[in-house]
Short mmCIF file of C-alpha atoms and ligand atoms in Angstrom, two decimals:
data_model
loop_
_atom_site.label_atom_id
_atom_site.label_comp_id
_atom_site.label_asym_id
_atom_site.label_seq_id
_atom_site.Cartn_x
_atom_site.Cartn_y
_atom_site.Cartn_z
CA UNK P 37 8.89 35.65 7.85
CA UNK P 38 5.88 33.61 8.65
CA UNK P 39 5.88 32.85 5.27
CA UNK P 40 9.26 31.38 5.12
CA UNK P 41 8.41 29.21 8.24
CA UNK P 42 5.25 27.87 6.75
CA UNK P 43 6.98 27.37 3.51
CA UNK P 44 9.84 25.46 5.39
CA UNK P 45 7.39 23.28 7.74
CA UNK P 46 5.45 22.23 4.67
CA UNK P 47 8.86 20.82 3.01
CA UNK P 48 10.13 19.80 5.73
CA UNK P 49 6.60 17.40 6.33
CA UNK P 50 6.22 16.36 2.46
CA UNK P 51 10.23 15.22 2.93
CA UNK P 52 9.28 13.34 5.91
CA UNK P 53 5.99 11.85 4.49
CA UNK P 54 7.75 11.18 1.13
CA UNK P 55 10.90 9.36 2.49
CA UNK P 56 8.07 7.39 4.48
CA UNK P 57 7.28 5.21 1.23
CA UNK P 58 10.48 3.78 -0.71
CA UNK P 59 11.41 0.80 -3.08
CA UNK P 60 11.82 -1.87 -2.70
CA UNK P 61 8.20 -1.81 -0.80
CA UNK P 62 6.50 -4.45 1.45
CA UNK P 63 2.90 -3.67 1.99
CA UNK P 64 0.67 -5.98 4.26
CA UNK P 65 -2.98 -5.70 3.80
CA UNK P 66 -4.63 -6.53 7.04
CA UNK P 67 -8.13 -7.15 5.40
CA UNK P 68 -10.24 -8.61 7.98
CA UNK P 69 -8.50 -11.78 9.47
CA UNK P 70 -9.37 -12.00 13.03
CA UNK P 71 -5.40 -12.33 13.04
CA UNK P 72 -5.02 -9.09 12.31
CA UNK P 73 -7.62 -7.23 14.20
CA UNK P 74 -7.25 -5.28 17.36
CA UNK P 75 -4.99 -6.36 19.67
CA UNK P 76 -3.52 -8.76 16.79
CA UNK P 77 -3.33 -5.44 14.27
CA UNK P 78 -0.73 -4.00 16.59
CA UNK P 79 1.63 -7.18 17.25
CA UNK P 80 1.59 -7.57 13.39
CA UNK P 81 2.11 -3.53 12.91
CA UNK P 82 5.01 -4.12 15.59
CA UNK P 83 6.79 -7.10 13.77
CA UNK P 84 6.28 -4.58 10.47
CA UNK P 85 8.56 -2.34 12.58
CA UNK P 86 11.20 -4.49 13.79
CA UNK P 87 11.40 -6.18 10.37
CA UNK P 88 12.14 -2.76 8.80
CA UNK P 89 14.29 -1.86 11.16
CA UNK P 90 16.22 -4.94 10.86
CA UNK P 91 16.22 -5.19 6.52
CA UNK P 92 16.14 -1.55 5.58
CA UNK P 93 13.29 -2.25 3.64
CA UNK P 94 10.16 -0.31 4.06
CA UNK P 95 7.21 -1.98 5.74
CA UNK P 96 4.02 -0.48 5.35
CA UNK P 97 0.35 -1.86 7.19
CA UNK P 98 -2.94 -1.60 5.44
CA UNK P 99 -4.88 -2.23 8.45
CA UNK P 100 -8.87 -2.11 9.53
CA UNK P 101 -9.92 1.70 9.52
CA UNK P 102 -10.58 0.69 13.49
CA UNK P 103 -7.58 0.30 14.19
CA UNK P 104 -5.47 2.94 12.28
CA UNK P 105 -5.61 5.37 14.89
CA UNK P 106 -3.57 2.94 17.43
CA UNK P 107 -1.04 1.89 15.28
CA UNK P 108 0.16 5.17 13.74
CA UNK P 109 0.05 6.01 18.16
CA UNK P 110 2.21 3.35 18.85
CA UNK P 111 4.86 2.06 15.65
CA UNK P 112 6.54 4.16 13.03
CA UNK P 113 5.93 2.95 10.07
CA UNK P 114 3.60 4.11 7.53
CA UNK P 115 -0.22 3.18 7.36
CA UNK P 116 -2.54 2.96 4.55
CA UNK P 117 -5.75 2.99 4.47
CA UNK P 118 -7.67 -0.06 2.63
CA UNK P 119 -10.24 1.66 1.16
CA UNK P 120 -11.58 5.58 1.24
CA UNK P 121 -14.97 6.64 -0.14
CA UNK P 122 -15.57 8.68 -3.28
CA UNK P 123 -17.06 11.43 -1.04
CA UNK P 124 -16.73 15.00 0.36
CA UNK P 125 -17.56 15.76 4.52
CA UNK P 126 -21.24 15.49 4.64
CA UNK P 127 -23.52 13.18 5.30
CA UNK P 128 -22.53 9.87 4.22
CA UNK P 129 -23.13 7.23 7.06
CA UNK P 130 -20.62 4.26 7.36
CA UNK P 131 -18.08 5.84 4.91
CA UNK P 132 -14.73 5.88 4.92
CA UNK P 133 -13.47 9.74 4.56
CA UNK P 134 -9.81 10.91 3.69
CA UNK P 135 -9.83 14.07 6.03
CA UNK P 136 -10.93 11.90 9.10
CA UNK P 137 -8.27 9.08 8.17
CA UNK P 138 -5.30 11.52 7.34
CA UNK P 139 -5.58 12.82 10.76
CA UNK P 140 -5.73 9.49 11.76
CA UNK P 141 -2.27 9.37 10.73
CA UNK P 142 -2.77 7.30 7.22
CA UNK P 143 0.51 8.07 5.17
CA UNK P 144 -2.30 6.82 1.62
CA UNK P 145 -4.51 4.35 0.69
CA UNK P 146 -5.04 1.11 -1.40
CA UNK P 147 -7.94 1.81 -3.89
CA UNK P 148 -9.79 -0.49 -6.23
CA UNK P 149 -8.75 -3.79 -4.78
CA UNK P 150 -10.55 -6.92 -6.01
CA UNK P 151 -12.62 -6.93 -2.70
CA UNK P 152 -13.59 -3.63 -3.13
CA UNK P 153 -13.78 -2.39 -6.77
CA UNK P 154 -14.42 1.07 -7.76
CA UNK P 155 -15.34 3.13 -10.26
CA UNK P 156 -12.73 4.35 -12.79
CA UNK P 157 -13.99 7.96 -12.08
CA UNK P 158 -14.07 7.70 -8.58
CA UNK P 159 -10.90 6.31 -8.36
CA UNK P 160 -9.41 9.32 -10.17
CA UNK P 161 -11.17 11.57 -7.75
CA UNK P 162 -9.62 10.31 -4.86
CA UNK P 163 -6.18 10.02 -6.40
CA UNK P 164 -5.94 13.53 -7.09
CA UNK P 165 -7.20 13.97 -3.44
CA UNK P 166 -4.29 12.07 -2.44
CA UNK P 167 -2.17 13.89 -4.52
CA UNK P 168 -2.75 16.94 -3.21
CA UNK P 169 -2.75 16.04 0.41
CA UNK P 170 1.08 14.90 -0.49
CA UNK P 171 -0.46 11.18 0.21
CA UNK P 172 0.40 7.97 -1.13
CA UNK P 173 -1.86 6.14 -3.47
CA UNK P 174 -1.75 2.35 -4.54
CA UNK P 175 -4.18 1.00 -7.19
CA UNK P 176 -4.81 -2.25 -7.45
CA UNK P 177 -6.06 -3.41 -10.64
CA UNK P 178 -6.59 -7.46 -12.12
CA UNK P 179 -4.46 -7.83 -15.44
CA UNK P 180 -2.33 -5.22 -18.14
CA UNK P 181 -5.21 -3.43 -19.51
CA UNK P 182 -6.84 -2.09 -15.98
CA UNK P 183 -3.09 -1.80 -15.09
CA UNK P 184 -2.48 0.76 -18.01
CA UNK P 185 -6.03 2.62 -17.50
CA UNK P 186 -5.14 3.13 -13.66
CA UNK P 187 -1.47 4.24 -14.41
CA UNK P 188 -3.05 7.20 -16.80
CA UNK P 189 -4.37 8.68 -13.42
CA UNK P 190 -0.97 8.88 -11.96
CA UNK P 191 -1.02 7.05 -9.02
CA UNK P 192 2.52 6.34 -7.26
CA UNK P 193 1.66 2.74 -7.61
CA UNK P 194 -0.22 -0.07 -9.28
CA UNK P 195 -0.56 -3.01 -7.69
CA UNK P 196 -1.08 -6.14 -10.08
CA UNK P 197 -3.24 -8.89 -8.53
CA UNK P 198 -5.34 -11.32 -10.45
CA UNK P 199 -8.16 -12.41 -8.52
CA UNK P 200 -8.03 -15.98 -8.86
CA UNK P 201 -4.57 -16.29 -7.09
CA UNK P 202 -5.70 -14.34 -4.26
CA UNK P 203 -5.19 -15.78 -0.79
CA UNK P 204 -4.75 -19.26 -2.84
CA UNK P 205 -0.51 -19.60 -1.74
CA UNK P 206 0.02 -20.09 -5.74
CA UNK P 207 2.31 -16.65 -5.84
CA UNK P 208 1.90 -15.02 -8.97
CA UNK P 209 5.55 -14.37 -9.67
CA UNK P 210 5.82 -17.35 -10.49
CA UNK P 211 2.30 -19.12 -11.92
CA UNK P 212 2.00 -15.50 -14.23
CA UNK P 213 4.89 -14.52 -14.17
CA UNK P 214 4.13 -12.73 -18.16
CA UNK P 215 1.25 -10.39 -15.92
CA UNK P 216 3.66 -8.83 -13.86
CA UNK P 217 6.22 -8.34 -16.87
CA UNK P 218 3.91 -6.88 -19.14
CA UNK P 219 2.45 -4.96 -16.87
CA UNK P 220 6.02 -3.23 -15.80
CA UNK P 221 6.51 -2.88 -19.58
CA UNK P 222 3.32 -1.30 -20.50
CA UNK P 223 2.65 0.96 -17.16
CA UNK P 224 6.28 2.31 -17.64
CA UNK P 225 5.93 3.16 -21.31
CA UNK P 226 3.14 5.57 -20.66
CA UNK P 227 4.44 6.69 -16.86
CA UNK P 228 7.45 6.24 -15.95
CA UNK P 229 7.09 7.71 -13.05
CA UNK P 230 4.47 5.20 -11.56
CA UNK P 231 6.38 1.81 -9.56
CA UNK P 232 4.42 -1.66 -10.04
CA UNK P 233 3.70 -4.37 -7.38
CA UNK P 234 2.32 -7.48 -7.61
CA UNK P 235 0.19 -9.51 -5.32
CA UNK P 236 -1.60 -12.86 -4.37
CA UNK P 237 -0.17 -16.01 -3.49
CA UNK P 238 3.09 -14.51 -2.41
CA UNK P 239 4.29 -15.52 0.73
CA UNK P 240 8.20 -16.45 0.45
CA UNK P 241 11.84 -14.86 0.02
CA UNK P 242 11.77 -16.92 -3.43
CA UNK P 243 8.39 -15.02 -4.15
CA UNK P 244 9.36 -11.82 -3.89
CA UNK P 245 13.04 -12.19 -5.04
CA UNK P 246 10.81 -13.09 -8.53
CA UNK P 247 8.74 -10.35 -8.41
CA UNK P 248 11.65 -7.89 -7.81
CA UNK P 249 13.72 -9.98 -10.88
CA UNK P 250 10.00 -9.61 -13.17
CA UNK P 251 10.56 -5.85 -12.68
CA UNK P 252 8.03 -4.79 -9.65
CA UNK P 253 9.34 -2.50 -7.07
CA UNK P 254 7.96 -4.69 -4.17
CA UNK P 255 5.19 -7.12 -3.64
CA UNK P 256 1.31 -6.54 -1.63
CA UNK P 257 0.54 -9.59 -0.10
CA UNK P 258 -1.87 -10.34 3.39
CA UNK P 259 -2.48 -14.39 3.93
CA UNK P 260 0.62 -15.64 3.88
CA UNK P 261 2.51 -13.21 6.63
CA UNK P 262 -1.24 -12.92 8.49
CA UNK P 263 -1.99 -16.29 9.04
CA UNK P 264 1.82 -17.86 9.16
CA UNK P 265 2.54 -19.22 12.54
CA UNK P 266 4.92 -16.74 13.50
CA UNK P 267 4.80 -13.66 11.47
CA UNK P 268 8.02 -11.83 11.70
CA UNK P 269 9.57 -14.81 10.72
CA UNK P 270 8.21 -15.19 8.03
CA UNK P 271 8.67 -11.01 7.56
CA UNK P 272 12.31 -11.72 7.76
CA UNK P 273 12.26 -14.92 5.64
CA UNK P 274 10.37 -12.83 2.72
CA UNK P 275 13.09 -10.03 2.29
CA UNK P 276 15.84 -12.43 2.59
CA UNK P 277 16.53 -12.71 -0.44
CA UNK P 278 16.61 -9.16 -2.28
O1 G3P D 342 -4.07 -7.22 -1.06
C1 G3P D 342 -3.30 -8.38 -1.03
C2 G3P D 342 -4.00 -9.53 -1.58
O2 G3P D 342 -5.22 -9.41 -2.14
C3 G3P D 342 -3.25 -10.76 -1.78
O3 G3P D 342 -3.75 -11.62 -0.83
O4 G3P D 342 -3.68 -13.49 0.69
O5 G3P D 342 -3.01 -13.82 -1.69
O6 G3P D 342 -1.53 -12.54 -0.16
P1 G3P D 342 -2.94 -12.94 -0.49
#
């Protein structure tokens, strides 16, 4: 019997967690804008909520580690975590540590992004950690190739970004367009089962109606929703057109 009710509690939680994360996906990386710190992490995790709740379309918040704990307290939508360390409990000062951030109330993490590269084995490591905590793991990567190395890990998404484009408002659906395309082509042909986004530059409905059209399942983007004059808007303005 107590079987049974453990078994059901742990599908009931992977359904919930699971359903937490669907296409098309917005995901807002807070990095660390003073505009989305703090006090400002929560208004921007809040207009994350009441744009979902208006589109349908899942919102997710990559926010400071800091502030994690706050806004999983007060919204409902899910959180990732912007980085976590290669590392087991231990001693490892200043880390960031999956245990301490899943009961923090992360729903995954980004790995690998351009501000924080890893190492192809450590990335694996904590993808399979991920994995097996029923987690959600996004790896961002630069161009096809790294694309097609991080897909062999079998991540539930890659996230396409090329450096240069980052935080420069050139969106990348549309100045490399053939990134995101062969990227979709190539991840899917050796795992289907892993979704593509793309990133940097994107800040409009246009942008990410381009993305979706280039194949990607949704779009990671931080500058141009973070530092817009009024945020939900332009939320609402970037899904308004998928
Ligand atoms: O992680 C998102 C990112 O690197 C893109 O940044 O400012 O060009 O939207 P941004």
């Amino acid at each position: 019997m107590d079987y049974v009710i453990i078994l059901y509690h742990k599908i009931l939680n992977e359904e919930l967690t699971l359903s937490k994360i669907t296409t098309p996906t917005v995901i807002l990386n807070f990095k660390t804008y003073l505009e989305s710190s703090g006090e400002n992490a929560l208004k921007l995790a809040k207009a994350l909520e009441n744009v979902a709740n208006e589109s349908g379309i899942t919102m997710v918040a990559a926010p400071q580690t800091a502030d994690i704990f706050r806004i999983n307290d007060e919204t409902n939508i899910p959180i990732l975590a912007q980085h976590i360390d290669p590392i087991s409990p231990g001693g490892h000062t200043g880390s960031n540590l999956l245990e301490c951030l899943m009961e923090s109330g992360i729903n995954g993490t980004l790995l690998n992004h351009s501000e924080i590269r890893m190492k192809l084995a450590d990335i694996g490591y904590i993808v399979k950690k991920i994995r097996d905590n029923d987690l959600f793991s996004v790896v961002c990567t630069n161009n096809i190739e790294t694309s097609v190395a991080a897909a062999t890990l079998n991540p539930n998404f890659v996230a396409v970004e090329p450096p240069e484009l980052i935080g420069s408002g050139i969106p990348v659906s549309q100045a490399e367009p053939e990134i995101v395309e062969g990227t979709v082509a190539k991840v899917k042909k050796i795992n289907k089962n892993v979704e593509i986004l793309c990133g940097a530059g994107i800040s409009t409905g246009e942008d990410m109606k381009a993305a979706m059209d280039l194949g990607a399942s949704g779009v990671l983007l931080a500058s141009g929703i973070i530092l817009a004059k009024d945020p939900q808007s332009a939320l609402l303005d970037l899904v308004s057109k998928i």
